[in-house]
PDB file of C-alpha atoms and ligand atoms in Angstrom:
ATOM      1  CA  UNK A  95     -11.210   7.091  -2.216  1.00 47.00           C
ATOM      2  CA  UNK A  96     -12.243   5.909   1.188  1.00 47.00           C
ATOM      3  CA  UNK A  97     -12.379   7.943   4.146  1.00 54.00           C
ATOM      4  CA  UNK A  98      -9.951   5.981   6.623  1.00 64.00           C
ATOM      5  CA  UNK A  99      -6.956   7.437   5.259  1.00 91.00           C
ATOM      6  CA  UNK A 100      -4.724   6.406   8.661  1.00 96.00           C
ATOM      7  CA  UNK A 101      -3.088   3.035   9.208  1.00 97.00           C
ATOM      8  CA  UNK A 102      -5.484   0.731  11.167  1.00 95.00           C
ATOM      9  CA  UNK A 103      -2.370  -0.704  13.481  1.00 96.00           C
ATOM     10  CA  UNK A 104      -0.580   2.559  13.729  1.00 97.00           C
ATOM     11  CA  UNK A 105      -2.431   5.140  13.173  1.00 96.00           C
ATOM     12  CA  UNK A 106       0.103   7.282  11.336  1.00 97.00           C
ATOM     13  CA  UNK A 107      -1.601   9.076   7.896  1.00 96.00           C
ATOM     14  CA  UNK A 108      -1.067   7.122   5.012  1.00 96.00           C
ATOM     15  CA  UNK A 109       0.167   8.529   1.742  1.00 94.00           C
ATOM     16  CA  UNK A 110      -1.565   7.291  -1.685  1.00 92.00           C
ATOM     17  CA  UNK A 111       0.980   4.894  -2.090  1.00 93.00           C
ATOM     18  CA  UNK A 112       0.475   3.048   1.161  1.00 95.00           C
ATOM     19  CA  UNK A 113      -3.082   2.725   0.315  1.00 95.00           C
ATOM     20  CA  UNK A 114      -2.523   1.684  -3.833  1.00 94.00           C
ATOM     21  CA  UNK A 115      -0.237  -1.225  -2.387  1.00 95.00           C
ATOM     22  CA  UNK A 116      -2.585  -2.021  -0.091  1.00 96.00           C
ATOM     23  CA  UNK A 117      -5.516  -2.556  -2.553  1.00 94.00           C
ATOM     24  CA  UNK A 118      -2.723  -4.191  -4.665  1.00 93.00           C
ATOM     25  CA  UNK A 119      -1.598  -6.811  -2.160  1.00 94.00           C
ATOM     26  CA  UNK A 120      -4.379  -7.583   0.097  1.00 95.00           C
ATOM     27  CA  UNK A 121      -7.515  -6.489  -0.834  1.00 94.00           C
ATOM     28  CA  UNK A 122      -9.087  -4.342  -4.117  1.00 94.00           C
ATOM     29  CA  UNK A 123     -12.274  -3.815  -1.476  1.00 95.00           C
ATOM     30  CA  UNK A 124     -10.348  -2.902   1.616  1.00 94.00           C
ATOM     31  CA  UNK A 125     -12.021  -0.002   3.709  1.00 92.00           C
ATOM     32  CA  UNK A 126      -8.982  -0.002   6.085  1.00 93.00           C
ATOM     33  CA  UNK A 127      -5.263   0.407   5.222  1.00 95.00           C
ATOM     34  CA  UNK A 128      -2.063  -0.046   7.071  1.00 96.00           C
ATOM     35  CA  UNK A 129       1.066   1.665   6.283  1.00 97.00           C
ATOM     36  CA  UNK A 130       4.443   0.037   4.467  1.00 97.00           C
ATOM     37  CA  UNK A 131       6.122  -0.499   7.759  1.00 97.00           C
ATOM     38  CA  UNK A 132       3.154  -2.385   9.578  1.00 98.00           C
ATOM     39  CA  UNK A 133       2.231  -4.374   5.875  1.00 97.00           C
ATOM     40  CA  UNK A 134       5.541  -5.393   6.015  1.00 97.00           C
ATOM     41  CA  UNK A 135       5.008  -7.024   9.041  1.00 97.00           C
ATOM     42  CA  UNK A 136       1.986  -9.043   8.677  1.00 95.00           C
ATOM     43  CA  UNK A 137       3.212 -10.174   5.763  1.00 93.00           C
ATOM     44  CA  UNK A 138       6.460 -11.145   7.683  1.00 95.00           C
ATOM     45  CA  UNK A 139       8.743  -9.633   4.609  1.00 94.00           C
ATOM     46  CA  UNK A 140       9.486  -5.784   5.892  1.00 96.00           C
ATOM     47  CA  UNK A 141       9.221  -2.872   4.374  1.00 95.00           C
ATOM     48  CA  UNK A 142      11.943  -3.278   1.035  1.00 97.00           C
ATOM     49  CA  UNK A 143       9.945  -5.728  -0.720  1.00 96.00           C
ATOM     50  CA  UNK A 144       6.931  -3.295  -0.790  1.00 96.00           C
ATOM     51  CA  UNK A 145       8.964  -0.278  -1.433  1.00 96.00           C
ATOM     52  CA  UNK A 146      10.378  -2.419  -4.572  1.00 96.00           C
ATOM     53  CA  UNK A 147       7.084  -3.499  -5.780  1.00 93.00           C
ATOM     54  CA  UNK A 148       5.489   0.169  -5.690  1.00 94.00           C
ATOM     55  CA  UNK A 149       8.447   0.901  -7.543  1.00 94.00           C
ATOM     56  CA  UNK A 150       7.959  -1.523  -9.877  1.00 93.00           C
ATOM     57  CA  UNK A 151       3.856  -1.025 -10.081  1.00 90.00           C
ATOM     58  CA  UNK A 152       4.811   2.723 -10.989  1.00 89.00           C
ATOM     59  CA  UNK A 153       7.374   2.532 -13.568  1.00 92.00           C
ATOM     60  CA  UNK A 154       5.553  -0.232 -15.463  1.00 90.00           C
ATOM     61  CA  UNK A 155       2.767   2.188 -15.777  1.00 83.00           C
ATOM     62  CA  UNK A 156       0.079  -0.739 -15.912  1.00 80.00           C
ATOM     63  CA  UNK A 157      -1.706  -0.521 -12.217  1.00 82.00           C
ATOM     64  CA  UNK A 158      -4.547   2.326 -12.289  1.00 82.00           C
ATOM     65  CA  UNK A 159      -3.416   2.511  -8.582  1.00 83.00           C
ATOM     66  CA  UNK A 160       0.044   4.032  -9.348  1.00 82.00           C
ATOM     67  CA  UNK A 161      -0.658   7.200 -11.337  1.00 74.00           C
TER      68      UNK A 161
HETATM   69 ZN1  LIG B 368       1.207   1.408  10.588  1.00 82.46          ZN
END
């Protein structure tokens, strides 16, 4: 995993989940990761929809990320 396990707009530490729906929604080669609250806002949607889709990314068992 990379090393810059703290949001880059925050700073607070990120949990693996934070990171896996980072790499799932922005980038699969991101170095730097931002945490649910501060995705949520630069993709102008909040923090629900991303809770919902981890969620959904874990339950379905498909995503590599969520295990
Ligand atoms: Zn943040």
């Amino acid at each position: 995993m990379p090393a810059d396990r703290t949001c880059k707009s925050c700073g607070v530490p990120l949990r693996t989940d934070d990171v896996a729906i980072y790499l799932k929604l922005v980038s699969r080669t991101a170095q730097h990761f931002q945490c649910i609250d501060c995705l949520g806002i630069s993709l102008n949607c909040g923090r629900e929809p991303i809770l919902k889709l981890i969620e959904y990314f874990r339950a379905s068992g498909n995503c590599v990320l969520f295990r």
